[in-house]
Coordinates of C-alpha atoms in Angstrom, one line a residue:
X1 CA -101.8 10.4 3.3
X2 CA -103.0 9.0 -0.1
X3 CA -101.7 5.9 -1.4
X4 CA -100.3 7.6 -4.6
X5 CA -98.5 10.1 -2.0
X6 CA -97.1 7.7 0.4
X7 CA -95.4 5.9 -3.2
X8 CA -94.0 9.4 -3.8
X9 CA -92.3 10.0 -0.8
X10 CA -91.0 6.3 -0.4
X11 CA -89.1 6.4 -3.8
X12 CA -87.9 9.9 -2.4
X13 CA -86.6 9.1 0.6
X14 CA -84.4 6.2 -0.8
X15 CA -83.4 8.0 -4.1
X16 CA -83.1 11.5 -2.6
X17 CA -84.7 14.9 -3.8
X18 CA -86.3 15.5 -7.3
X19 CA -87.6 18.0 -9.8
X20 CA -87.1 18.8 -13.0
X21 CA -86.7 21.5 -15.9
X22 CA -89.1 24.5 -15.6
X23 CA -89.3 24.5 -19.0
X24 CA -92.9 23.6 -20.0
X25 CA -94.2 20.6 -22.7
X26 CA -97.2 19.6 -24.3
X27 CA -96.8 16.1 -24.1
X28 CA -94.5 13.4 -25.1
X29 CA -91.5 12.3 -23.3
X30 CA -90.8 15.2 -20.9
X31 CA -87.1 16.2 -19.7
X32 CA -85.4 13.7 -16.6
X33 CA -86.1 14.2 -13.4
X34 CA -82.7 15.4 -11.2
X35 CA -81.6 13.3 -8.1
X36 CA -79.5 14.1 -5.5
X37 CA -78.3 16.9 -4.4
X38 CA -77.5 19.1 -7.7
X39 CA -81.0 18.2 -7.9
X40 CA -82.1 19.2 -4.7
X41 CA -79.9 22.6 -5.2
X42 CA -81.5 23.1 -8.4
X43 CA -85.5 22.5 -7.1
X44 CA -84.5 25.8 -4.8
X45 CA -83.6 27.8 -7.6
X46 CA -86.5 27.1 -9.7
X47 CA -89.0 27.0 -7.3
X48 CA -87.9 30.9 -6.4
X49 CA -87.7 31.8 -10.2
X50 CA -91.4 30.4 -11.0
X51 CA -92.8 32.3 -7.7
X52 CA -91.6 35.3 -9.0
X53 CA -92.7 35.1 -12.7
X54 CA -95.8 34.7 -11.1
X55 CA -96.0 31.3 -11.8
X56 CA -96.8 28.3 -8.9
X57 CA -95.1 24.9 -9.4
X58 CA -95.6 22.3 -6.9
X59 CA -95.7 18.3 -6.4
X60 CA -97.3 16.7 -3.9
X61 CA -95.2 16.0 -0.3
X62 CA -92.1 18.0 -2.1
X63 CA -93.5 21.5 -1.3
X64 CA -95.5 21.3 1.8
X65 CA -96.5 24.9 2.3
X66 CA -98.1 24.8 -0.5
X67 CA -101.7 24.4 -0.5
X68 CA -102.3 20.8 -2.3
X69 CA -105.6 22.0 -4.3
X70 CA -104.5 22.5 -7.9
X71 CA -105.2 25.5 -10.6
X72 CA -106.2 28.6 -8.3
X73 CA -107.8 26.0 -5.2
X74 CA -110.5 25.1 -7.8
X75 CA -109.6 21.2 -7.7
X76 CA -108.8 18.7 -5.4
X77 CA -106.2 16.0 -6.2
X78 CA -108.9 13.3 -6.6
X79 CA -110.7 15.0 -9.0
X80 CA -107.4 15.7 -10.6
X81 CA -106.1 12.4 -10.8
X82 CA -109.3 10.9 -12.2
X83 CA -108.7 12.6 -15.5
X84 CA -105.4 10.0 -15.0
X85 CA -104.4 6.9 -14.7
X86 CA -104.4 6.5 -10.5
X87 CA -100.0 5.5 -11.1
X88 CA -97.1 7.9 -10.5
X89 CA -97.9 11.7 -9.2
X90 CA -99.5 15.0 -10.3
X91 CA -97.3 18.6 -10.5
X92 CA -98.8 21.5 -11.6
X93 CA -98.2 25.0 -13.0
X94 CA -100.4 27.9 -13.0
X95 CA -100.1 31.3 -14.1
X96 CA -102.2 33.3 -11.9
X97 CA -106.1 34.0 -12.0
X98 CA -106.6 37.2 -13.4
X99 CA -103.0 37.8 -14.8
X100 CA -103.2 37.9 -18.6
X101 CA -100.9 35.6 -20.8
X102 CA -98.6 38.5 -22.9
X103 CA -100.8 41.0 -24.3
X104 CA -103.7 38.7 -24.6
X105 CA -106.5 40.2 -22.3
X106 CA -108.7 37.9 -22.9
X107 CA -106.8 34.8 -20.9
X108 CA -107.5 35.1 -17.1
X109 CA -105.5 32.4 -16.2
X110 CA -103.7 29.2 -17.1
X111 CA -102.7 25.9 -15.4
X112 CA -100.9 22.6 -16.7
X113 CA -101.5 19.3 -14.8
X114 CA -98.6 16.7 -16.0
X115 CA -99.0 13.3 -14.4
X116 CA -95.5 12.2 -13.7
X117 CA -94.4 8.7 -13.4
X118 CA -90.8 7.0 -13.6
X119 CA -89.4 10.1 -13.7
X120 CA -91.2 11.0 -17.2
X121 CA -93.8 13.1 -18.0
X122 CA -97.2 11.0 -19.6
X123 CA -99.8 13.0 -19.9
X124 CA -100.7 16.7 -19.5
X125 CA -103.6 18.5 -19.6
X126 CA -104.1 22.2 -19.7
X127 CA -107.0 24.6 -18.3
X128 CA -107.6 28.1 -19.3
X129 CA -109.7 30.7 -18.2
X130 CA -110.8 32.9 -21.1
X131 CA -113.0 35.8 -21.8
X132 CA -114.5 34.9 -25.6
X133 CA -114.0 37.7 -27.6
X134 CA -116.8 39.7 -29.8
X135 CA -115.4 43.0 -30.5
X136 CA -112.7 41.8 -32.3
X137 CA -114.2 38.3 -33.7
X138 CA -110.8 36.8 -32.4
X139 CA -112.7 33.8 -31.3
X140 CA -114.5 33.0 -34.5
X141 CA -111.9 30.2 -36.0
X142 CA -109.7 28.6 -33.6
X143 CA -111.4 28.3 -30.0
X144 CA -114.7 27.1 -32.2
X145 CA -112.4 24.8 -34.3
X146 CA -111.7 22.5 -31.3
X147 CA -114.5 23.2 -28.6
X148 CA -117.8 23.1 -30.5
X149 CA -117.0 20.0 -32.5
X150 CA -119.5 17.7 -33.0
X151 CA -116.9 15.0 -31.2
X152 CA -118.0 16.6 -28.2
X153 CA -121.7 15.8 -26.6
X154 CA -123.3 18.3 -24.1
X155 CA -122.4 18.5 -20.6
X156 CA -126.4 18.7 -19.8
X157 CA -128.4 19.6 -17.2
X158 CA -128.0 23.8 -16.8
X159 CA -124.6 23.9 -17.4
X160 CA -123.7 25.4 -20.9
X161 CA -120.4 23.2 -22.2
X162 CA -119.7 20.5 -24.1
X163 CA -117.1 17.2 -23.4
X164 CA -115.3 14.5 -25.3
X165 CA -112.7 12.4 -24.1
X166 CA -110.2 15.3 -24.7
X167 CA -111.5 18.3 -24.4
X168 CA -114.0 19.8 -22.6
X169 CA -115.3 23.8 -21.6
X170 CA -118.4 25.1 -19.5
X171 CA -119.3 29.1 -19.4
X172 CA -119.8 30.7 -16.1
X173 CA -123.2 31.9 -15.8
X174 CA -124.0 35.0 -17.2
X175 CA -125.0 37.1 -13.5
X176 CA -121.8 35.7 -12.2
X177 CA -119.8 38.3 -14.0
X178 CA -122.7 41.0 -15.0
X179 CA -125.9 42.3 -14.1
X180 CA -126.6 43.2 -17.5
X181 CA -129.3 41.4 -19.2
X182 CA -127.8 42.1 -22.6
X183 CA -126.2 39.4 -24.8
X184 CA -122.3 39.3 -24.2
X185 CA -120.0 36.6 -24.9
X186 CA -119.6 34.4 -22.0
X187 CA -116.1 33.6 -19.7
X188 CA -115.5 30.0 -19.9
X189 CA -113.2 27.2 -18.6
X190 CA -111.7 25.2 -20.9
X191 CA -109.5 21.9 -20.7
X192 CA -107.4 20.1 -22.9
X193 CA -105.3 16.7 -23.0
X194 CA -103.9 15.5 -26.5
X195 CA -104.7 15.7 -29.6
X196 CA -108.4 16.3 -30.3
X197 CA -109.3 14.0 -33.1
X198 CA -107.4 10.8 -31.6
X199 CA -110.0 8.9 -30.0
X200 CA -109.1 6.7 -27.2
X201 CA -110.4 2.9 -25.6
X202 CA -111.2 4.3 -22.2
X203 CA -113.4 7.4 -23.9
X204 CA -116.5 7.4 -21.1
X205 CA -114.5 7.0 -18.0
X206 CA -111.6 9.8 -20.0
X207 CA -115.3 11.9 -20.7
X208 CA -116.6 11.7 -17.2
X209 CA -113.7 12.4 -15.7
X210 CA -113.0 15.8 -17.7
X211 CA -116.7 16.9 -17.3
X212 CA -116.4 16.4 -13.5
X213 CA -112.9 18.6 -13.8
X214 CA -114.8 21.5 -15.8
X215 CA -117.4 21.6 -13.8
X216 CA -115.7 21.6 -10.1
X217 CA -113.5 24.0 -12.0
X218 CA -116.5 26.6 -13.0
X219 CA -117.8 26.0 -9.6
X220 CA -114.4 27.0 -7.5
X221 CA -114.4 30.3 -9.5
X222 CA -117.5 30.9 -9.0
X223 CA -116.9 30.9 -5.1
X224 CA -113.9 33.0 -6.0
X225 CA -115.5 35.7 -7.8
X226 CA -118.4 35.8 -5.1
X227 CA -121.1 34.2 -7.2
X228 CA -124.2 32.3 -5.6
X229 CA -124.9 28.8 -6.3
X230 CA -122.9 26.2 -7.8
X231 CA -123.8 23.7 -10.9
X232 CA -124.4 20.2 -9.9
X233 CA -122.3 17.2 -10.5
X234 CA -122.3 15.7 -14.3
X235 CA -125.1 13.4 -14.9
X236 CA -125.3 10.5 -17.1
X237 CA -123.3 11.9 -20.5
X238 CA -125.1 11.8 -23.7
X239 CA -123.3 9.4 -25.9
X240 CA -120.8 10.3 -28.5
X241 CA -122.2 10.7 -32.1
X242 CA -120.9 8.3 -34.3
X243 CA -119.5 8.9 -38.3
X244 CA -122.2 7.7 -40.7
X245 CA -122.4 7.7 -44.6
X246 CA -123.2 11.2 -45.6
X247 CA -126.7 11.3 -47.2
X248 CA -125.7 13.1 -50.3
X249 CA -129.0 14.5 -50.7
X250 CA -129.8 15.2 -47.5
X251 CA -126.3 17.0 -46.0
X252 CA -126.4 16.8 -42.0
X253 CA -130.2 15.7 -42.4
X254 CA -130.7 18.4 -43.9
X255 CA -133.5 18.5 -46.9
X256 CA -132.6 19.6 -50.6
X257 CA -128.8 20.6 -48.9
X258 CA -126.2 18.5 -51.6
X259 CA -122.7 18.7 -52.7
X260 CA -122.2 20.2 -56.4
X261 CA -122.4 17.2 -58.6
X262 CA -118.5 17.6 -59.8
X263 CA -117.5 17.1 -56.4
X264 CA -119.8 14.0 -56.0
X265 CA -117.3 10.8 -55.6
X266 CA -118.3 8.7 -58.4
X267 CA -119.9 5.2 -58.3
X268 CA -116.8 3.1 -58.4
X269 CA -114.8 5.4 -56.2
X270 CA -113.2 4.2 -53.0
X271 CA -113.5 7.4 -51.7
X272 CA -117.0 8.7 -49.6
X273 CA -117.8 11.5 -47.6
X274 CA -118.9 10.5 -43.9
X275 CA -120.7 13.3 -41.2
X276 CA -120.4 13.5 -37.9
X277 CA -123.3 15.5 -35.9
X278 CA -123.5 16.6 -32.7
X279 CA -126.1 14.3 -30.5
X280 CA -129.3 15.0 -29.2
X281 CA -131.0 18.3 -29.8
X282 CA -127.5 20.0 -29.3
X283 CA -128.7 21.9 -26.2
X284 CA -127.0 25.7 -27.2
X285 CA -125.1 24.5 -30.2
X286 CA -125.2 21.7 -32.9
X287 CA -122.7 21.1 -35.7
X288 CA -122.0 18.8 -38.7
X289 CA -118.9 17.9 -40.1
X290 CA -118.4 16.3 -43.5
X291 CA -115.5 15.2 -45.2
X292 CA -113.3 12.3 -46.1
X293 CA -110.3 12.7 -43.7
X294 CA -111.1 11.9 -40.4
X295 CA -108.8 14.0 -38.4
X296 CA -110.5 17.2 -40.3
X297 CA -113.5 17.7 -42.2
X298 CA -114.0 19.5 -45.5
X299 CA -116.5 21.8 -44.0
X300 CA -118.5 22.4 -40.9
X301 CA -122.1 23.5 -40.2
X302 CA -122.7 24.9 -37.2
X303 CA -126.2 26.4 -35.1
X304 CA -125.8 28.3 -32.0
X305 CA -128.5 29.0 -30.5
X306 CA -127.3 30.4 -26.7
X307 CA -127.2 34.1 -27.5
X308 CA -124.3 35.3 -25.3
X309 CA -121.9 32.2 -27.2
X310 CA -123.7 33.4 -30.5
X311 CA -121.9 36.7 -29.7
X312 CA -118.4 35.6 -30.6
X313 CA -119.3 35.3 -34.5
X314 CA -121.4 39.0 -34.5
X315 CA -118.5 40.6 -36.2
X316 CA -118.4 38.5 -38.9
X317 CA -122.2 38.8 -39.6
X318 CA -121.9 42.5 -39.6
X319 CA -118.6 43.1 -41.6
X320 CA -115.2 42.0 -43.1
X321 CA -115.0 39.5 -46.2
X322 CA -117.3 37.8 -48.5
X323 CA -120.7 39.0 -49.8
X324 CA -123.0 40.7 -47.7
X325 CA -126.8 38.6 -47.6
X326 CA -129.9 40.2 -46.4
X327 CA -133.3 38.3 -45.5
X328 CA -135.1 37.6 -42.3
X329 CA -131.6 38.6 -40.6
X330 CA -127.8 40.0 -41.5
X331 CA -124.7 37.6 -42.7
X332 CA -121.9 37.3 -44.7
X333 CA -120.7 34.3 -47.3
X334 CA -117.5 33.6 -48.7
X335 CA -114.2 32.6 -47.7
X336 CA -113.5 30.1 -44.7
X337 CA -116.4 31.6 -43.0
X338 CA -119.8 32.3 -43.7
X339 CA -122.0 33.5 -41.0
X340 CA -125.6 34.5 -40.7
X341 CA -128.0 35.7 -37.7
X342 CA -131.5 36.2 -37.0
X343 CA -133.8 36.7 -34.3
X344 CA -135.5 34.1 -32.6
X345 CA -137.6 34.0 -29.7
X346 CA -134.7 33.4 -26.6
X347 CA -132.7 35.9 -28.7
X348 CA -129.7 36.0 -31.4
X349 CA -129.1 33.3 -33.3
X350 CA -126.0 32.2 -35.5
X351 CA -125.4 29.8 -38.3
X352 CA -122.4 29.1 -39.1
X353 CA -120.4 27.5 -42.1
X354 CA -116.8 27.2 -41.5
X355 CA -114.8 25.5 -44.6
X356 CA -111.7 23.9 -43.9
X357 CA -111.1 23.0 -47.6
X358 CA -110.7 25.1 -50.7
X359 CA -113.5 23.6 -52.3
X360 CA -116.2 23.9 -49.5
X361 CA -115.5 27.9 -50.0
X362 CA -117.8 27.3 -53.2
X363 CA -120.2 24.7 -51.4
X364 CA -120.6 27.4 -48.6
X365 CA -122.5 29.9 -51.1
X366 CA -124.5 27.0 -52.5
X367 CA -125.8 25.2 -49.2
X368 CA -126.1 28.2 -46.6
X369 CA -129.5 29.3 -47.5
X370 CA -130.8 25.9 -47.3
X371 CA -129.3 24.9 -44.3
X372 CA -130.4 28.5 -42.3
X373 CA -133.8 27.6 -43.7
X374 CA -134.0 23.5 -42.3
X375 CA -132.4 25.0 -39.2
X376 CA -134.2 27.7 -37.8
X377 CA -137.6 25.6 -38.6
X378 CA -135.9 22.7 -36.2
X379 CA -135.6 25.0 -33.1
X380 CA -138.8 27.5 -33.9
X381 CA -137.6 30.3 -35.4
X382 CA -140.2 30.2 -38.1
X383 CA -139.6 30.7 -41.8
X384 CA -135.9 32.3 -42.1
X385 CA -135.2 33.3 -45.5
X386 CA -131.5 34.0 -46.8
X387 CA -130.9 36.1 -49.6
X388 CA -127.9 38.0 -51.2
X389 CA -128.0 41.6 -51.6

């Protein structure tokens, strides 16, 4: 028995039986714990009502027949607790592989891991299983908003995912779910804990630790879906890109890409825009985020270059809002979303301009054409010209 275990079951056996609400939270201070035997009464009646919603709850030593490996058998408890502190106990909640959440097809599964400790709840983190969506373009705002960020580096290697010290996702591999050669968006694993832009002092050890969990993760369903191989452990993580001074003339490094000159701060402003972009050669996807807050940017640049994630912004190239743009390749500008695609040599590519502001709506029309030009020259797409129809 584990050290963390043997603590658990000491404090029970001289405080008596424990459990708590079935209700779930997303952090925070977290609902008592119940002792004694109201408490122990209680456990029985929630246990039973979770197992028939469909829903396994367990913590460790308090439900011994079940199995101890967390979120559908994919992780063991020591690669669960290293996305912790190594103090109090894990319980965790799943809802089960393959069951959609609601009417929500696209979610294969969910599980919550809550470290408990003193009887409160101190940190959770949540995994989902999702199909990304490209019929519908349901996956073009929100899932992008917080998993392609340029806070997050690459997980590297062959894996296709990105990590920072609160979020990370990895895609299954494309012949683990079809045998279809053909570009479709991919099924992915994804993993949350707090709030994305609030950056903490143990960031790399908080990194590795969730890139280890996504990957084991990826790798347990591959096992359960019948898949061959497995993706090997992380390696060294690329460092996180830092904030910088946004070169005014030179927007994400990009050439002749600048704000409008009204929205310039002036000279004796205390205000500046900074940029954030993603590191290294972005491996599948690179973005750029300017702006002057730094929980959200003003606007977001974003090149996807793995075809099957380009996928999940094809609907938006092809129709809805804005004004339709012609060229090398199809798009669409205007709104909080501007998207354009072309054909490069390992297949579709997507650039993508996402404002998060009002006033980047305008900036969008003004600094796509330049930016799908500097970009598709960076990863070999050739000349790429945009142009409105």
């Amino acid at each position: 028995m584990s050290p963390h275990l043997e603590r658990e079951t000491e404090r029970e056996n001289g405080s008596g039986a424990m459990t708590e609400d079935s209700g779930t939270t997303t952090g925070g201070r977290g609902p008592r714990l119940l002792r004694g035997k109201r408490g122990a009464a209680l456990a029985g009646l929630l246990v039973g009502a979770l197992l028939g919603a469909g829903t396994v709850a367990w913590r460790t030593d308090t439900l011994p027949l079940v199995p101890r490996e967390l979120c559908w058998g994919t992780l063991s408890e020591d690669v669960a607790f290293g996305m912790f502190s190594r103090e109090g106990r894990l319980e965790a909640r799943e809802l089960p592989l393959e069951h959609a959440r609601g009417n929500d097809a696209r979610v294969r599964g969910e599980c919550r891991i809550t470290r408990i400790e003193d009887d409160e709840r101190r940190w959770e983190v949540t995994a989902t299983v999702r199909d990304l969506d490209e019929l519908h373009g349901l996956d073009m705002r929100e899932w992008p908003d917080a998993f392609l960020s340029p806070r997050m580096a690459p997980l590297g290697g062959e894996i296709t995912g990105m990590v920072s010290p609160n979020r990370a996702w990895a895609a299954l591999p494309k012949g683990c779910l079809s045998s279809s050669g053909n570009a479709h968006a991919p099924r992915v694993v994804d993993v949350s804990a707090g709030v994305e832009w609030i950056e903490r002092d143990d960031d790399e050890s908080r990194r590795a630790a969730l890139a280890r969990t996504v990957v084991h993760m990826v790798n347990g369903l591959m096992e359960k879906y019948g898949c061959s191989g497995r993706y090997a452990e992380p390696g060294d993580l690329a460092p996180l890109a830092e904030t910088r001074d946004a070169g005014l003339d030179e927007l994400c490094g990009v050439k002749g890409m600048r704000l409008p000159a009204a929205d310039r701060p002036g000279k004796k402003s205390e205000y500046s825009y900074r940029e954030r972009v993603t590191p290294g050669s972005g491996e599948g996807v690179r973005a750029c985020d300017i702006g002057m807050r730094t929980e959200r940017p003003d606007i977001r640049f974003m090149t996807i270059e793995d075809p099957d994630l380009a996928q999940i912004f094809m609907t938006r190239a092809f129709k809805g809002g804005g004004e339709p743009l012609k060229g090398d390749g199809y798009g669409r500008v205007g709104g909080d979303l501007s998207v354009y695609t072309t054909r490069c040599q390992t297949g579709d590519v997507v650039f993508v301009v996402r404002a998060f502001d009002s006033r980047a709506v305008d900036w969008s029309r003004r600094l796509l054409p330049a930016y799908v030009k500097s970009e598709a020259k960076r990863i070999g797409c050739g000349d790429v010209t945009v142009a409105a129809k």
